[in-house]
Amino acid sequence: MELHNPSLTEQRILCASCGTVIAPNPANMCINCIRSDVDITEGIPKQATVHYCKGCDRYLQPPNVWVVAELESKELLTLCLKKLRGLSKVRLVDAGFIWTEPHSRRIKVKLTIQKEVFSNTILQQVFVVEYMVSTQQCEECTRVAAQLTWKAVVQVRQKVSHKRTFLWLEQVILKHNAHQNTTNIKEAKDGIDFYYTNRSHAIRMVEFLQSVVPAKLKTSEQLISQDIHSGTANYKFSYSLEIVPICKDDLTVLPAKVAKSLSDISPLVLCNKVSNSLSILDPNTLKIADMRNTVYWDQPCVSLCTIVDLVEFYVIDITHERVHNKQFGLASAEVAKTKDLSTTYIVRTHLGNILRPGDHVLGYDLRNANFNDENWEKFAAKGGKNQGNIPDIILVRKSYPNARKKIKSRNWKLKTITVEEEVEAIGKSKAEKAKADQDYELFLRDIEEDPELRGMMNLYKQPAKQSSGQDATMVEDGADSEEEPEDDFPEIDETELLEELMDGMAINEDGAEEFAAEDGEGDEGEMQ
């Protein structure tokens, strides 16, 4: 006997509007009829306007906040969605950009929304909103255009004969993008000025500079206008930062009380490192101490010798001592001037870990030194050369003359900030330009020889066809040299270098090309 298994058949009904056979649903209507009768996008505008400031590349976020947003970025998408009224009544499923020409002044956003139209019936719909980009000046750019260019200025000064500190400071500012809110940057005689339209931005810059360099702050304000009826006033604020006039590898003599307070270190010290405090080193004992900013300005001292006073010596022999402190090692070295090898000197040095016989080293020659400094006179009178407290030679750093003569070009480069020169500085003499080039070359050498210094800035890959003027000079000077370059010459690895992006838009441009390849559909859009 055969069993009969009845098959289940899905029930079908006719659409109440068009009569099409459909599966039963609470609305008793087909999808096409529901879409034609119900528009869930009703109340949501299909066109809108966003305001853009060409001066600072920012968009207006109502009521009066200007935000930075790149094309096809999350920030711009958020700003566009906030411009639409009625989105709170529906459920937003997806939103993404549809690619448009950057110069078209149009931004298209593809939205996917859902809404319950009948009992237990949810309708999903996709539509496009077009935004027109309208230009409008922000308050800061309006002030600049009206030549009310600044409300606060940060004046940074250092009373030294070179610009290497500001070259280093420029790279630190670039890495942290600390200059993004400046309206203008001007070069001054002993420093640089940063101008702002907002006092809070200037205060933020002051706090940043005080975190990276030891500096003394002075503030002042000037009354511009005043309304006695409302009790309001308009001021201009000035913040003056004076950086400590001591740089790395400078030789200085500390006041006796300061040296006593710093673990009884010898007053005759080298500046080992400059951050928000001064790191000083006694080359005879390898003692290292940190002099805080406030301690220095309570009893300031000056540099007796700077990097321009360095003399090149040739290492004949070296005897290591079993005293080490971090990267330094104490040793006794027999050296002679490279220009006069007939006279040799026995000196103690902190460079025992890196010096070998046959190396070249830079140092200060104090045999016939005569300094007009009160602290030096007190130190010389108290110790005297007869007691051996003042050495004849102080070695400072290792040099690589042979390798620098052989070098062809650097495989890296630095970015710079656009700075407006003061009127008096326009038309510099050849000597001033040569001095500026020399300071820049010494700064580049410091970057090559100091890995810790390189970590504070961004280095970029140099295109193969380009080479700097300093490199060409070094090649010409060493064209006839037959000496072998030093084995331990510091070279920057390519892994430390960054690829230079074209105004930060290289990734966006690639994404735009992928977007265009999809025939403008852009279901999800690229968000960064």
Coordinates of C-alpha atoms in Angstrom, one line a residue:
M1 CA 0.0 0.0 0.0
E2 CA 1.5 3.3 -1.1
L3 CA 1.5 6.2 1.4
H4 CA 0.4 9.6 0.1
N5 CA 2.7 12.5 1.2
P6 CA 0.9 15.8 0.4
S7 CA 3.4 18.5 -0.7
L8 CA 3.2 21.9 1.0
T9 CA 2.5 24.7 -1.4
E10 CA 3.1 28.4 -0.6
Q11 CA 0.0 30.4 -0.6
R12 CA -0.3 33.3 -3.0
I13 CA -2.5 36.3 -3.1
L14 CA -3.2 39.1 -5.5
C15 CA -1.7 42.6 -5.0
A16 CA -4.4 44.9 -3.8
S17 CA -3.3 47.6 -6.3
C18 CA -2.1 46.0 -9.5
G19 CA -3.3 42.4 -9.1
T20 CA 0.1 40.8 -9.4
V21 CA 0.5 37.4 -7.7
I22 CA 2.6 37.8 -4.6
A23 CA 3.4 36.1 -1.3
P24 CA 1.2 37.3 1.5
N25 CA 2.5 40.3 3.5
P26 CA 0.9 42.6 6.1
A27 CA 0.4 45.3 3.4
N28 CA -1.2 43.0 0.8
M29 CA 0.8 44.9 -1.8
C30 CA 3.8 44.2 -4.0
I31 CA 7.1 46.0 -3.5
N32 CA 6.7 48.2 -6.6
C33 CA 3.3 49.4 -5.4
I34 CA 4.6 50.1 -1.9
R35 CA 7.5 52.1 -3.3
S36 CA 5.2 54.0 -5.6
D37 CA 2.7 54.8 -2.9
V38 CA 5.1 55.4 0.0
D39 CA 8.3 57.5 -0.3
I40 CA 10.4 57.1 2.9
T41 CA 12.8 59.8 1.7
E42 CA 10.0 62.4 2.0
G43 CA 11.2 65.2 4.3
I44 CA 14.9 64.6 3.6
P45 CA 16.3 67.2 1.2
K46 CA 18.0 65.9 -2.0
Q47 CA 20.1 69.1 -2.3
A48 CA 22.1 71.0 0.3
T49 CA 24.9 73.6 0.6
V50 CA 28.2 73.4 2.5
H51 CA 30.4 76.4 3.1
Y52 CA 34.1 76.2 2.4
C53 CA 36.9 78.7 3.2
K54 CA 39.6 78.7 0.5
G55 CA 42.0 80.6 2.7
C56 CA 42.4 77.8 5.4
D57 CA 40.8 74.8 3.6
R58 CA 38.1 74.4 6.3
Y59 CA 34.4 73.7 6.2
L60 CA 31.7 75.4 8.3
Q61 CA 30.0 73.3 10.8
P62 CA 26.9 75.3 12.0
P63 CA 26.6 77.4 13.9
N64 CA 30.1 78.9 13.8
V65 CA 32.7 76.2 14.0
W66 CA 35.2 75.7 11.2
V67 CA 36.6 72.2 10.8
V68 CA 39.4 70.7 8.7
A69 CA 38.1 67.9 6.4
E70 CA 39.7 66.3 3.4
L71 CA 37.7 65.2 0.4
E72 CA 36.0 61.8 0.9
S73 CA 37.0 61.8 4.6
K74 CA 35.0 60.7 7.6
E75 CA 35.0 64.3 8.9
L76 CA 33.4 65.6 5.7
L77 CA 30.9 62.8 5.6
T78 CA 29.8 63.5 9.2
L79 CA 29.5 67.2 8.4
C80 CA 27.3 66.5 5.3
L81 CA 25.0 64.2 7.2
K82 CA 24.5 66.8 9.9
K83 CA 23.3 69.2 7.3
L84 CA 20.3 66.9 6.4
R85 CA 17.1 67.3 8.3
G86 CA 14.8 64.3 8.7
L87 CA 17.4 61.7 9.1
S88 CA 16.4 61.2 12.7
K89 CA 13.0 59.8 11.5
V90 CA 14.6 57.0 9.5
R91 CA 17.3 54.4 10.1
L92 CA 20.5 55.1 8.3
V93 CA 22.0 51.9 7.0
D94 CA 24.9 53.1 4.9
A95 CA 26.4 56.3 3.6
G96 CA 29.3 56.8 1.1
F97 CA 30.7 59.3 -1.4
I98 CA 30.1 59.1 -5.1
W99 CA 33.2 60.3 -7.0
T100 CA 33.0 63.8 -8.5
E101 CA 35.6 66.1 -10.1
P102 CA 37.4 68.0 -7.3
H103 CA 36.9 71.3 -9.3
S104 CA 33.2 70.7 -9.9
R105 CA 32.2 72.2 -6.5
R106 CA 29.8 69.3 -6.0
I107 CA 29.8 66.6 -3.4
K108 CA 27.5 63.6 -3.9
V109 CA 26.6 61.2 -1.0
K110 CA 24.8 57.9 -1.6
L111 CA 22.5 57.1 1.4
T112 CA 20.7 53.8 2.2
I113 CA 17.8 54.2 4.7
Q114 CA 15.1 51.9 6.2
K115 CA 11.7 52.8 7.7
E116 CA 8.7 50.8 8.8
V117 CA 5.8 51.8 6.5
F118 CA 3.1 49.4 7.6
S119 CA 2.7 47.0 10.5
N120 CA 5.8 44.7 10.4
T121 CA 6.7 46.0 7.0
I122 CA 10.2 47.7 6.6
L123 CA 11.0 49.4 3.4
Q124 CA 14.7 50.1 2.3
Q125 CA 15.5 52.8 -0.2
V126 CA 18.7 54.1 -1.8
F127 CA 19.0 57.8 -2.9
V128 CA 21.7 60.4 -3.6
V129 CA 22.0 63.8 -2.0
E130 CA 24.0 66.5 -3.9
Y131 CA 25.8 69.2 -2.0
M132 CA 26.9 72.4 -3.6
V133 CA 30.2 73.8 -2.2
S134 CA 29.8 77.5 -1.6
T135 CA 32.9 79.6 -0.7
Q136 CA 32.8 81.8 2.4
Q137 CA 35.6 83.4 4.4
C138 CA 36.0 82.3 8.0
E139 CA 36.6 84.9 10.7
E140 CA 40.3 84.4 10.8
C141 CA 40.7 84.7 7.1
T142 CA 38.5 87.8 7.1
R143 CA 40.8 89.4 9.6
V144 CA 43.8 88.6 7.5
A145 CA 42.2 90.0 4.4
A146 CA 41.3 93.2 6.3
Q147 CA 45.0 93.4 7.5
L148 CA 44.0 92.8 11.1
T149 CA 46.4 90.0 10.7
W150 CA 47.1 89.0 14.3
K151 CA 45.8 89.1 17.8
A152 CA 48.7 87.3 19.4
V153 CA 52.3 86.8 18.5
V154 CA 55.0 84.4 19.8
Q155 CA 58.5 85.8 19.6
V156 CA 61.2 83.2 19.9
R157 CA 64.8 84.4 20.4
Q158 CA 68.2 83.0 21.0
K159 CA 71.3 85.2 21.3
V160 CA 73.8 83.1 19.5
S161 CA 75.8 83.5 16.3
H162 CA 74.2 80.7 14.4
K163 CA 70.8 79.4 13.3
R164 CA 71.2 75.7 14.0
T165 CA 68.8 75.8 17.0
F166 CA 66.0 77.2 14.8
L167 CA 66.8 74.7 12.0
W168 CA 66.2 71.9 14.5
L169 CA 63.2 73.6 16.0
E170 CA 61.7 74.0 12.5
Q171 CA 61.8 70.2 12.0
V172 CA 60.3 69.5 15.4
I173 CA 57.4 71.9 14.7
L174 CA 56.9 70.3 11.3
K175 CA 56.8 66.8 12.7
H176 CA 54.1 67.7 15.3
N177 CA 52.3 70.1 12.9
A178 CA 52.5 72.8 15.7
H179 CA 52.3 75.6 13.2
Q180 CA 49.0 74.8 11.6
N181 CA 47.1 77.7 13.2
T182 CA 49.6 80.4 12.3
T183 CA 48.6 83.2 10.0
N184 CA 52.1 84.3 9.3
I185 CA 55.7 83.3 10.2
K186 CA 58.4 86.0 10.0
E187 CA 62.2 85.7 10.4
A188 CA 63.7 88.1 12.9
K189 CA 67.3 89.0 13.6
D190 CA 67.9 86.6 16.4
G191 CA 64.9 84.3 16.0
I192 CA 61.5 83.9 14.5
D193 CA 57.9 85.2 15.1
F194 CA 54.6 83.3 14.9
Y195 CA 51.4 85.3 14.4
Y196 CA 47.9 84.1 15.4
T197 CA 44.4 85.4 15.2
N198 CA 43.4 83.5 18.4
R199 CA 45.1 83.9 21.7
S200 CA 44.5 80.3 22.7
H201 CA 46.5 79.1 19.7
A202 CA 49.5 81.3 20.7
I203 CA 49.3 79.9 24.3
R204 CA 49.3 76.3 22.9
M205 CA 52.4 77.2 20.8
V206 CA 54.2 78.6 23.9
E207 CA 53.4 75.4 25.8
F208 CA 54.8 73.3 23.0
L209 CA 58.0 75.3 22.7
Q210 CA 58.6 75.2 26.5
S211 CA 58.2 71.4 26.3
V212 CA 61.1 71.0 23.8
V213 CA 63.5 73.8 24.6
P214 CA 64.6 75.6 27.8
A215 CA 63.3 79.1 27.5
K216 CA 62.2 82.1 29.6
L217 CA 58.7 83.5 29.0
K218 CA 57.7 87.1 29.1
T219 CA 54.2 88.3 28.3
S220 CA 52.7 91.7 27.4
E221 CA 49.5 93.1 26.1
Q222 CA 48.4 96.2 24.3
L223 CA 45.0 97.8 24.4
I224 CA 43.6 98.3 20.9
S225 CA 40.0 99.4 21.5
Q226 CA 37.5 99.5 24.4
D227 CA 33.8 99.8 24.7
I228 CA 32.9 101.5 28.1
H229 CA 29.2 100.8 27.7
S230 CA 29.5 97.0 27.4
G231 CA 32.7 96.7 29.3
T232 CA 34.6 94.8 26.6
A233 CA 38.1 95.5 25.3
N234 CA 40.2 94.4 22.4
Y235 CA 43.9 93.5 23.2
K236 CA 46.9 92.3 21.3
F237 CA 49.1 89.9 23.2
S238 CA 52.8 89.2 22.9
Y239 CA 54.7 86.2 24.2
S240 CA 58.5 86.4 24.2
L241 CA 60.5 83.2 24.6
E242 CA 64.2 83.5 25.1
I243 CA 66.0 80.2 24.6
V244 CA 69.0 79.4 26.7
P245 CA 72.1 80.6 24.7
I246 CA 73.9 77.3 25.1
C247 CA 73.9 74.6 22.4
K248 CA 75.1 71.0 22.1
D249 CA 78.9 70.6 22.3
D250 CA 79.3 74.1 23.8
L251 CA 81.9 74.5 26.5
T252 CA 80.8 76.5 29.5
V253 CA 81.8 77.3 33.2
L254 CA 79.0 77.0 35.7
P255 CA 78.7 79.3 38.7
A256 CA 80.2 77.6 41.8
K257 CA 76.9 77.3 43.6
V258 CA 75.2 75.8 40.6
A259 CA 78.0 73.2 40.2
K260 CA 77.7 72.4 43.9
S261 CA 74.0 71.8 43.7
L262 CA 74.4 69.5 40.6
S263 CA 76.0 66.6 42.5
D264 CA 79.2 68.7 43.0
I265 CA 80.1 68.4 39.3
S266 CA 83.1 70.2 37.9
P267 CA 82.3 73.8 36.8
L268 CA 84.0 73.2 33.5
V269 CA 81.5 71.2 31.5
L270 CA 80.3 70.3 28.0
C271 CA 76.7 70.6 26.9
N272 CA 75.7 67.1 26.1
K273 CA 72.0 67.5 25.1
V274 CA 69.4 70.2 24.9
S275 CA 65.7 69.5 25.6
N276 CA 63.4 71.2 28.1
S277 CA 66.5 71.2 30.3
L278 CA 70.3 71.2 29.7
S279 CA 72.2 68.0 30.0
I280 CA 75.8 68.7 31.0
L281 CA 78.8 66.4 31.1
D282 CA 82.2 66.5 32.9
P283 CA 84.6 65.0 30.3
N284 CA 87.1 64.2 33.0
T285 CA 84.8 62.2 35.3
L286 CA 81.9 61.3 33.0
K287 CA 79.5 62.9 35.5
I288 CA 76.2 63.9 33.9
A289 CA 73.7 66.3 35.4
D290 CA 70.5 68.0 34.2
M291 CA 70.2 71.7 34.7
R292 CA 66.6 72.7 34.8
N293 CA 65.3 75.9 33.1
T294 CA 64.6 77.7 36.3
V295 CA 68.1 76.9 37.7
Y296 CA 69.8 78.3 34.7
W297 CA 67.9 81.6 34.6
D298 CA 68.5 82.1 38.4
Q299 CA 72.3 82.2 37.7
P300 CA 72.9 82.3 34.0
C301 CA 76.1 81.5 32.3
V302 CA 77.4 81.8 28.7
S303 CA 79.3 79.6 26.3
L304 CA 83.0 80.0 26.3
C305 CA 83.6 77.9 23.1
T306 CA 81.1 77.0 20.4
I307 CA 81.3 74.6 17.5
V308 CA 83.0 77.2 15.3
D309 CA 86.0 77.1 17.6
L310 CA 86.6 73.4 17.2
V311 CA 90.0 72.3 16.1
E312 CA 90.8 69.0 14.3
F313 CA 93.2 66.6 16.0
Y314 CA 94.7 63.2 14.9
V315 CA 94.5 60.4 17.4
I316 CA 97.9 58.7 17.7
D317 CA 97.3 56.3 20.6
I318 CA 94.5 55.7 23.2
T319 CA 94.4 53.9 26.5
H320 CA 91.0 52.9 27.8
E321 CA 90.0 53.1 31.5
R322 CA 87.4 51.0 33.1
V323 CA 85.0 53.9 33.6
H324 CA 81.7 54.0 31.6
N325 CA 78.6 56.1 31.8
K326 CA 75.9 55.3 29.2
Q327 CA 77.4 55.7 25.7
F328 CA 80.6 57.4 27.1
G329 CA 83.8 55.7 28.1
L330 CA 86.8 57.4 29.9
A331 CA 90.2 57.1 28.2
S332 CA 93.6 58.8 27.9
A333 CA 94.5 59.7 24.4
E334 CA 97.6 61.0 22.7
V335 CA 96.6 63.5 20.0
A336 CA 98.2 66.1 17.7
K337 CA 96.8 68.8 15.5
T338 CA 96.3 67.6 12.0
K339 CA 98.1 70.8 10.8
D340 CA 101.0 70.3 13.1
L341 CA 101.8 66.6 13.9
S342 CA 105.2 67.5 15.5
T343 CA 103.6 68.4 18.9
T344 CA 101.6 65.8 20.8
Y345 CA 99.3 66.2 23.8
I346 CA 98.1 63.7 26.4
V347 CA 94.4 64.3 27.2
R348 CA 91.6 62.6 29.1
T349 CA 88.4 62.2 27.0
H350 CA 84.9 60.8 27.4
L351 CA 85.0 59.4 23.8
G352 CA 86.9 56.3 24.7
N353 CA 84.1 54.0 23.3
I354 CA 84.4 55.3 19.8
L355 CA 87.9 56.6 19.3
R356 CA 90.7 54.4 17.8
P357 CA 94.3 55.2 16.8
G358 CA 94.2 56.9 13.4
D359 CA 90.8 58.6 13.9
H360 CA 90.2 62.3 13.6
V361 CA 88.5 64.2 16.4
L362 CA 87.4 67.7 17.0
G363 CA 88.2 69.6 20.2
Y364 CA 88.8 72.9 21.9
D365 CA 92.4 74.2 22.4
L366 CA 92.5 76.0 25.8
R367 CA 96.3 76.5 26.1
N368 CA 96.2 80.2 25.1
A369 CA 92.5 80.8 25.8
N370 CA 91.5 84.1 27.2
F371 CA 87.8 84.5 28.1
N372 CA 86.1 87.6 29.3
D373 CA 83.8 85.7 31.7
E374 CA 83.4 86.2 35.4
N375 CA 82.8 82.5 36.1
W376 CA 85.9 81.5 34.1
E377 CA 88.0 84.0 36.0
K378 CA 86.8 82.6 39.3
F379 CA 87.4 79.0 38.2
A380 CA 90.9 79.8 36.9
A381 CA 91.8 81.7 40.0
K382 CA 90.6 79.0 42.3
G383 CA 92.0 75.9 40.4
G384 CA 94.7 77.2 38.2
K385 CA 96.5 75.4 35.5
N386 CA 99.2 74.4 37.9
Q387 CA 96.8 72.1 39.7
G388 CA 95.6 70.5 36.5
N389 CA 92.0 71.6 36.9
I390 CA 92.0 73.3 33.4
P391 CA 93.0 70.9 30.7
D392 CA 95.0 72.0 27.6
I393 CA 92.7 70.1 25.2
I394 CA 89.1 69.1 25.5
L395 CA 87.9 66.6 22.9
V396 CA 84.3 67.0 21.9
R397 CA 83.3 64.8 18.9
K398 CA 84.6 62.4 16.4
S399 CA 85.0 63.7 12.8
Y400 CA 85.0 61.9 9.4
P401 CA 86.9 64.1 7.0
N402 CA 87.8 61.4 4.5
A403 CA 84.3 60.0 4.2
R404 CA 82.8 63.4 3.8
K405 CA 85.2 64.1 0.9
K406 CA 84.1 60.9 -0.8
I407 CA 80.4 61.4 -0.3
K408 CA 78.5 62.1 -3.5
S409 CA 75.0 62.9 -2.4
R410 CA 72.6 62.4 0.5
N411 CA 69.8 60.0 -0.1
W412 CA 67.5 62.1 2.2
K413 CA 66.2 65.6 2.6
L414 CA 64.2 67.8 5.0
K415 CA 61.0 69.8 4.5
T416 CA 61.0 73.5 5.5
I417 CA 58.4 76.0 6.7
T418 CA 57.6 79.0 4.5
V419 CA 58.9 81.9 6.4
E420 CA 58.6 85.6 5.5
E421 CA 61.9 87.4 5.7
E422 CA 62.1 90.8 7.5
V423 CA 62.7 93.8 5.3
E424 CA 66.2 94.3 6.6
A425 CA 67.2 90.7 5.8
I426 CA 66.2 91.0 2.1
G427 CA 69.3 91.2 -0.1
K428 CA 71.8 89.4 2.2
S429 CA 75.4 89.7 1.4
K430 CA 77.5 86.8 0.1
A431 CA 79.1 86.4 3.5
E432 CA 75.7 86.1 5.3
K433 CA 74.5 83.6 2.7
A434 CA 77.7 81.5 3.1
K435 CA 77.3 81.6 6.9
A436 CA 73.7 80.4 6.5
D437 CA 74.8 77.6 4.2
Q438 CA 77.5 76.6 6.6
D439 CA 75.0 76.4 9.5
Y440 CA 72.7 74.3 7.4
E441 CA 75.5 71.9 6.5
L442 CA 76.6 71.5 10.1
F443 CA 73.0 70.9 11.0
L444 CA 72.8 68.1 8.4
R445 CA 76.0 66.5 9.8
D446 CA 74.5 66.6 13.3
I447 CA 71.5 64.7 12.0
E448 CA 73.7 62.0 10.4
E449 CA 75.8 61.5 13.5
D450 CA 73.1 61.6 16.1
P451 CA 70.4 58.9 15.9
E452 CA 68.5 60.4 18.9
L453 CA 68.3 63.7 17.0
R454 CA 67.0 61.9 13.9
G455 CA 64.1 60.5 16.0
M456 CA 62.8 64.0 16.7
M457 CA 62.1 64.8 13.1
N458 CA 60.9 63.4 9.8
L459 CA 63.4 62.5 7.0
Y460 CA 62.2 62.1 3.5
K461 CA 63.7 60.2 0.5
Q462 CA 65.7 62.3 -1.9
P463 CA 64.7 61.8 -5.6
A464 CA 67.6 60.1 -7.5
K465 CA 68.1 63.0 -9.9
Q466 CA 68.4 65.7 -7.2
S467 CA 71.3 66.6 -5.0
S468 CA 71.8 69.6 -2.7
G469 CA 74.4 72.3 -3.2
Q470 CA 76.2 71.3 -0.1
D471 CA 76.8 67.8 -1.5
A472 CA 78.3 69.1 -4.7
T473 CA 80.7 71.3 -2.7
M474 CA 81.9 68.3 -0.7
V475 CA 82.6 66.3 -3.9
E476 CA 84.7 69.0 -5.4
D477 CA 86.7 69.4 -2.3
G478 CA 87.5 65.7 -2.1
A479 CA 88.0 65.0 -5.8
D480 CA 91.8 64.6 -5.4
S481 CA 91.7 62.7 -2.1
E482 CA 93.1 59.2 -2.1
E483 CA 92.6 58.4 1.6
E484 CA 90.2 55.6 2.5
P485 CA 86.9 56.7 4.1
E486 CA 86.3 55.8 7.8
D487 CA 84.6 52.4 8.3
D488 CA 82.2 53.7 11.0
F489 CA 81.0 56.7 9.0
P490 CA 77.3 57.2 10.1
E491 CA 74.9 56.6 7.2
I492 CA 71.1 56.9 7.4
D493 CA 69.3 53.7 6.6
E494 CA 66.5 53.9 4.1
T495 CA 64.1 52.3 6.6
E496 CA 64.3 55.6 8.6
L497 CA 63.1 57.6 5.5
L498 CA 59.6 58.5 4.6
E499 CA 58.0 58.7 1.2
E500 CA 57.1 62.2 0.3
L501 CA 53.4 62.5 -0.4
M502 CA 52.1 65.2 -2.7
D503 CA 50.4 67.5 -0.2
G504 CA 49.2 64.4 1.7
M505 CA 46.8 63.5 -1.2
A506 CA 48.6 60.5 -2.8
I507 CA 46.4 57.9 -1.0
N508 CA 43.2 59.9 -1.8
E509 CA 44.1 60.1 -5.4
D510 CA 44.6 56.3 -5.6
G511 CA 41.3 55.8 -3.9
A512 CA 39.6 58.2 -6.3
E513 CA 40.9 56.2 -9.3
E514 CA 39.5 53.0 -7.8
F515 CA 36.2 54.8 -7.3
A516 CA 36.1 55.9 -10.9
A517 CA 36.7 52.4 -12.1
E518 CA 33.4 51.3 -10.5
D519 CA 31.4 53.6 -12.9
G520 CA 30.6 56.0 -10.2
E521 CA 28.5 53.6 -8.2
G522 CA 30.4 53.8 -4.9
D523 CA 28.2 51.6 -2.7
E524 CA 30.3 52.2 0.3
G525 CA 32.7 55.0 -0.7
E526 CA 36.2 55.5 0.6
M527 CA 36.5 56.9 4.1
Q528 CA 39.8 57.8 5.7

